[in-house]
């Protein structure tokens, strides 16, 4: 129970710190955090979600990129949230798995979120849910803004090789 409270406290603190950073940045200036900070946030977020829905899914965060790379804050969380809400939770009776993978490729940071959920075309809201995800739509808008600031970025979603979904963000490495 105390570990759970500590993680909730860290998650709240992280969100507050990120919002303060965003409030203090000049308009049209790109606010960034290190990949290490994003990884810490994702670990706390996924741990709490996995505990809340135990034993519905497990997760792994794999990082093959430099911890010091810069990226916009909370870039990956909407993909993870979509994997849980629209992939894993509707897939009742099956143990879910989420893999979040970071790597560098040809001057880009490649972020992949893979799940073994219900897959594209089969995603129905989790039972009793009135929540409508806008994560993908908001992510597209953020990536368009990044492109306007000189950081080419792409977002794709496709069916996984063994079911589920693979969502990927490719963004120019920020210096």
mmCIF file of C-alpha atoms in Angstrom:
data_model
loop_
_atom_site.group_PDB
_atom_site.id
_atom_site.type_symbol
_atom_site.label_atom_id
_atom_site.label_comp_id
_atom_site.label_asym_id
_atom_site.label_seq_id
_atom_site.Cartn_x
_atom_site.Cartn_y
_atom_site.Cartn_z
ATOM 1 C CA UNK A 1 0.000 0.000 0.000
ATOM 2 C CA UNK A 2 2.794 2.450 0.824
ATOM 3 C CA UNK A 3 4.534 1.731 -2.519
ATOM 4 C CA UNK A 4 1.242 2.532 -4.259
ATOM 5 C CA UNK A 5 0.961 5.873 -2.436
ATOM 6 C CA UNK A 6 4.577 6.742 -3.202
ATOM 7 C CA UNK A 7 4.006 6.094 -6.918
ATOM 8 C CA UNK A 8 0.822 8.175 -6.938
ATOM 9 C CA UNK A 9 2.697 11.000 -5.215
ATOM 10 C CA UNK A 10 5.520 10.799 -7.768
ATOM 11 C CA UNK A 11 3.063 10.798 -10.660
ATOM 12 C CA UNK A 12 1.235 13.850 -9.302
ATOM 13 C CA UNK A 13 4.533 15.632 -8.647
ATOM 14 C CA UNK A 14 5.761 14.854 -12.173
ATOM 15 C CA UNK A 15 2.584 16.220 -13.754
ATOM 16 C CA UNK A 16 2.736 19.375 -11.617
ATOM 17 C CA UNK A 17 6.409 19.945 -12.438
ATOM 18 C CA UNK A 18 5.723 19.478 -16.145
ATOM 19 C CA UNK A 19 2.812 21.906 -16.040
ATOM 20 C CA UNK A 20 5.006 24.501 -14.287
ATOM 21 C CA UNK A 21 7.686 24.085 -16.956
ATOM 22 C CA UNK A 22 5.076 24.568 -19.679
ATOM 23 C CA UNK A 23 3.587 27.645 -17.968
ATOM 24 C CA UNK A 24 7.021 29.269 -17.682
ATOM 25 C CA UNK A 25 8.093 28.667 -21.264
ATOM 26 C CA UNK A 26 7.660 31.541 -23.726
ATOM 27 C CA UNK A 27 4.861 31.191 -26.235
ATOM 28 C CA UNK A 28 5.823 29.069 -29.254
ATOM 29 C CA UNK A 29 8.972 27.872 -27.479
ATOM 30 C CA UNK A 30 9.379 24.128 -27.375
ATOM 31 C CA UNK A 31 9.496 22.719 -23.856
ATOM 32 C CA UNK A 32 11.441 19.481 -23.494
ATOM 33 C CA UNK A 33 12.389 16.933 -20.882
ATOM 34 C CA UNK A 34 15.027 14.226 -20.957
ATOM 35 C CA UNK A 35 14.180 10.712 -22.012
ATOM 36 C CA UNK A 36 15.172 9.667 -18.487
ATOM 37 C CA UNK A 37 12.376 11.869 -17.059
ATOM 38 C CA UNK A 38 9.858 10.478 -19.563
ATOM 39 C CA UNK A 39 10.898 6.918 -18.663
ATOM 40 C CA UNK A 40 10.408 7.604 -14.939
ATOM 41 C CA UNK A 41 6.954 9.046 -15.578
ATOM 42 C CA UNK A 42 5.972 6.088 -17.784
ATOM 43 C CA UNK A 43 7.215 3.577 -15.215
ATOM 44 C CA UNK A 44 5.077 5.157 -12.487
ATOM 45 C CA UNK A 45 2.055 5.492 -14.789
ATOM 46 C CA UNK A 46 2.226 1.912 -16.082
ATOM 47 C CA UNK A 47 2.860 0.475 -12.633
ATOM 48 C CA UNK A 48 -0.251 2.173 -11.253
ATOM 49 C CA UNK A 49 -2.386 1.130 -14.236
ATOM 50 C CA UNK A 50 -1.141 -2.467 -13.985
ATOM 51 C CA UNK A 51 -1.919 -2.529 -10.247
ATOM 52 C CA UNK A 52 -5.367 -1.038 -10.798
ATOM 53 C CA UNK A 53 -6.248 -3.637 -13.428
ATOM 54 C CA UNK A 54 -4.290 -6.582 -11.958
ATOM 55 C CA UNK A 55 -3.908 -9.268 -13.174
ATOM 56 C CA UNK A 56 -5.148 -8.048 -16.576
ATOM 57 C CA UNK A 57 -1.795 -7.010 -18.080
ATOM 58 C CA UNK A 58 1.929 -6.790 -17.659
ATOM 59 C CA UNK A 59 4.315 -4.327 -19.239
ATOM 60 C CA UNK A 60 7.914 -3.778 -20.219
ATOM 61 C CA UNK A 61 9.748 -0.541 -20.959
ATOM 62 C CA UNK A 62 12.828 -1.118 -23.109
ATOM 63 C CA UNK A 63 15.249 1.746 -23.736
ATOM 64 C CA UNK A 64 18.025 1.493 -26.312
ATOM 65 C CA UNK A 65 18.431 5.272 -26.711
ATOM 66 C CA UNK A 66 20.441 7.811 -24.730
ATOM 67 C CA UNK A 67 18.768 8.825 -21.444
ATOM 68 C CA UNK A 68 19.783 12.409 -22.185
ATOM 69 C CA UNK A 69 17.850 12.784 -25.447
ATOM 70 C CA UNK A 70 15.259 15.533 -25.318
ATOM 71 C CA UNK A 71 11.590 15.164 -26.191
ATOM 72 C CA UNK A 72 8.322 16.957 -25.486
ATOM 73 C CA UNK A 73 6.832 15.960 -22.116
ATOM 74 C CA UNK A 74 4.125 13.299 -21.939
ATOM 75 C CA UNK A 75 4.519 12.383 -25.599
ATOM 76 C CA UNK A 76 4.163 8.640 -25.046
ATOM 77 C CA UNK A 77 1.470 8.493 -22.350
ATOM 78 C CA UNK A 78 -1.494 8.831 -24.772
ATOM 79 C CA UNK A 79 -0.255 5.808 -26.757
ATOM 80 C CA UNK A 80 0.064 3.742 -23.587
ATOM 81 C CA UNK A 81 -3.366 4.869 -22.384
ATOM 82 C CA UNK A 82 -4.915 3.884 -25.733
ATOM 83 C CA UNK A 83 -3.217 0.477 -25.591
ATOM 84 C CA UNK A 84 -4.740 -0.140 -22.169
ATOM 85 C CA UNK A 85 -8.239 1.271 -22.762
ATOM 86 C CA UNK A 86 -8.836 0.180 -26.347
ATOM 87 C CA UNK A 87 -6.619 -2.880 -26.676
ATOM 88 C CA UNK A 88 -6.044 -4.673 -23.391
ATOM 89 C CA UNK A 89 -9.167 -4.002 -21.293
ATOM 90 C CA UNK A 90 -11.709 -4.995 -23.992
ATOM 91 C CA UNK A 91 -9.808 -8.261 -24.528
ATOM 92 C CA UNK A 92 -11.357 -10.029 -21.554
ATOM 93 C CA UNK A 93 -10.116 -13.470 -20.677
ATOM 94 C CA UNK A 94 -6.661 -12.954 -22.165
ATOM 95 C CA UNK A 95 -3.542 -11.834 -20.330
ATOM 96 C CA UNK A 96 -2.467 -8.516 -21.813
ATOM 97 C CA UNK A 97 1.055 -7.360 -22.557
ATOM 98 C CA UNK A 98 2.363 -3.881 -23.392
ATOM 99 C CA UNK A 99 5.868 -3.165 -24.648
ATOM 100 C CA UNK A 100 7.141 0.422 -24.818
ATOM 101 C CA UNK A 101 10.378 0.579 -26.813
ATOM 102 C CA UNK A 102 12.722 3.541 -27.383
ATOM 103 C CA UNK A 103 15.576 3.456 -29.901
ATOM 104 C CA UNK A 104 17.575 5.738 -32.158
ATOM 105 C CA UNK A 105 17.523 5.312 -35.927
ATOM 106 C CA UNK A 106 19.064 7.598 -38.566
ATOM 107 C CA UNK A 107 18.857 10.791 -36.502
ATOM 108 C CA UNK A 108 15.398 9.995 -35.157
ATOM 109 C CA UNK A 109 14.042 8.864 -31.826
ATOM 110 C CA UNK A 110 11.704 5.951 -32.538
ATOM 111 C CA UNK A 111 9.096 5.186 -29.882
ATOM 112 C CA UNK A 112 6.993 2.063 -30.313
ATOM 113 C CA UNK A 113 4.067 0.962 -28.134
ATOM 114 C CA UNK A 114 2.981 -2.608 -28.873
ATOM 115 C CA UNK A 115 0.071 -4.434 -27.260
ATOM 116 C CA UNK A 116 -1.523 -7.844 -27.699
ATOM 117 C CA UNK A 117 -5.064 -6.526 -27.290
ATOM 118 C CA UNK A 118 -8.121 -6.784 -29.507
ATOM 119 C CA UNK A 119 -6.448 -5.137 -32.500
ATOM 120 C CA UNK A 120 -7.577 -2.546 -35.005
ATOM 121 C CA UNK A 121 -11.182 -2.748 -36.079
ATOM 122 C CA UNK A 122 -12.037 -4.785 -33.002
ATOM 123 C CA UNK A 123 -11.467 -2.082 -30.440
ATOM 124 C CA UNK A 124 -14.622 -1.405 -28.574
ATOM 125 C CA UNK A 125 -14.808 0.666 -25.402
ATOM 126 C CA UNK A 126 -14.157 -1.279 -22.239
ATOM 127 C CA UNK A 127 -17.325 -2.470 -20.584
ATOM 128 C CA UNK A 128 -19.197 0.325 -18.841
ATOM 129 C CA UNK A 129 -16.826 2.963 -20.154
ATOM 130 C CA UNK A 130 -18.158 6.295 -21.348
ATOM 131 C CA UNK A 131 -14.637 7.530 -21.962
ATOM 132 C CA UNK A 132 -13.896 8.589 -25.518
ATOM 133 C CA UNK A 133 -10.206 8.661 -26.240
ATOM 134 C CA UNK A 134 -8.847 11.721 -27.954
ATOM 135 C CA UNK A 135 -5.236 10.681 -27.412
ATOM 136 C CA UNK A 136 -4.438 9.959 -31.060
ATOM 137 C CA UNK A 137 -6.067 13.163 -32.260
ATOM 138 C CA UNK A 138 -4.239 15.297 -29.690
ATOM 139 C CA UNK A 139 -0.962 13.538 -30.454
ATOM 140 C CA UNK A 140 -1.365 14.328 -34.167
ATOM 141 C CA UNK A 141 -1.859 18.016 -33.321
ATOM 142 C CA UNK A 142 1.241 18.047 -31.097
ATOM 143 C CA UNK A 143 3.311 16.413 -33.826
ATOM 144 C CA UNK A 144 2.084 18.991 -36.370
ATOM 145 C CA UNK A 145 3.243 21.749 -34.015
ATOM 146 C CA UNK A 146 6.627 20.042 -33.681
ATOM 147 C CA UNK A 147 6.948 19.979 -37.454
ATOM 148 C CA UNK A 148 6.181 23.704 -37.601
ATOM 149 C CA UNK A 149 9.016 24.251 -35.100
ATOM 150 C CA UNK A 150 11.456 22.338 -37.299
ATOM 151 C CA UNK A 151 11.239 18.865 -35.774
ATOM 152 C CA UNK A 152 9.852 16.449 -38.362
ATOM 153 C CA UNK A 153 7.683 13.842 -36.673
ATOM 154 C CA UNK A 154 5.481 10.985 -37.845
ATOM 155 C CA UNK A 155 2.846 8.901 -36.105
ATOM 156 C CA UNK A 156 1.570 5.570 -37.381
ATOM 157 C CA UNK A 157 -0.723 2.849 -36.110
ATOM 158 C CA UNK A 158 -0.939 -0.619 -37.605
ATOM 159 C CA UNK A 159 -1.993 -4.138 -36.740
ATOM 160 C CA UNK A 160 0.597 -6.115 -34.826
ATOM 161 C CA UNK A 161 2.184 -9.222 -36.367
ATOM 162 C CA UNK A 162 0.385 -11.470 -33.859
ATOM 163 C CA UNK A 163 -2.716 -9.374 -33.244
ATOM 164 C CA UNK A 164 -2.955 -6.256 -31.161
ATOM 165 C CA UNK A 165 -1.647 -2.892 -32.280
ATOM 166 C CA UNK A 166 1.732 -1.300 -32.933
ATOM 167 C CA UNK A 167 1.757 2.496 -32.545
ATOM 168 C CA UNK A 168 4.922 4.340 -33.487
ATOM 169 C CA UNK A 169 6.238 7.880 -33.200
ATOM 170 C CA UNK A 170 9.327 8.961 -35.140
ATOM 171 C CA UNK A 171 10.740 12.330 -34.205
ATOM 172 C CA UNK A 172 13.925 14.119 -35.201
ATOM 173 C CA UNK A 173 16.446 13.942 -32.365
ATOM 174 C CA UNK A 174 16.419 17.260 -30.527
ATOM 175 C CA UNK A 175 19.646 18.991 -29.600
#
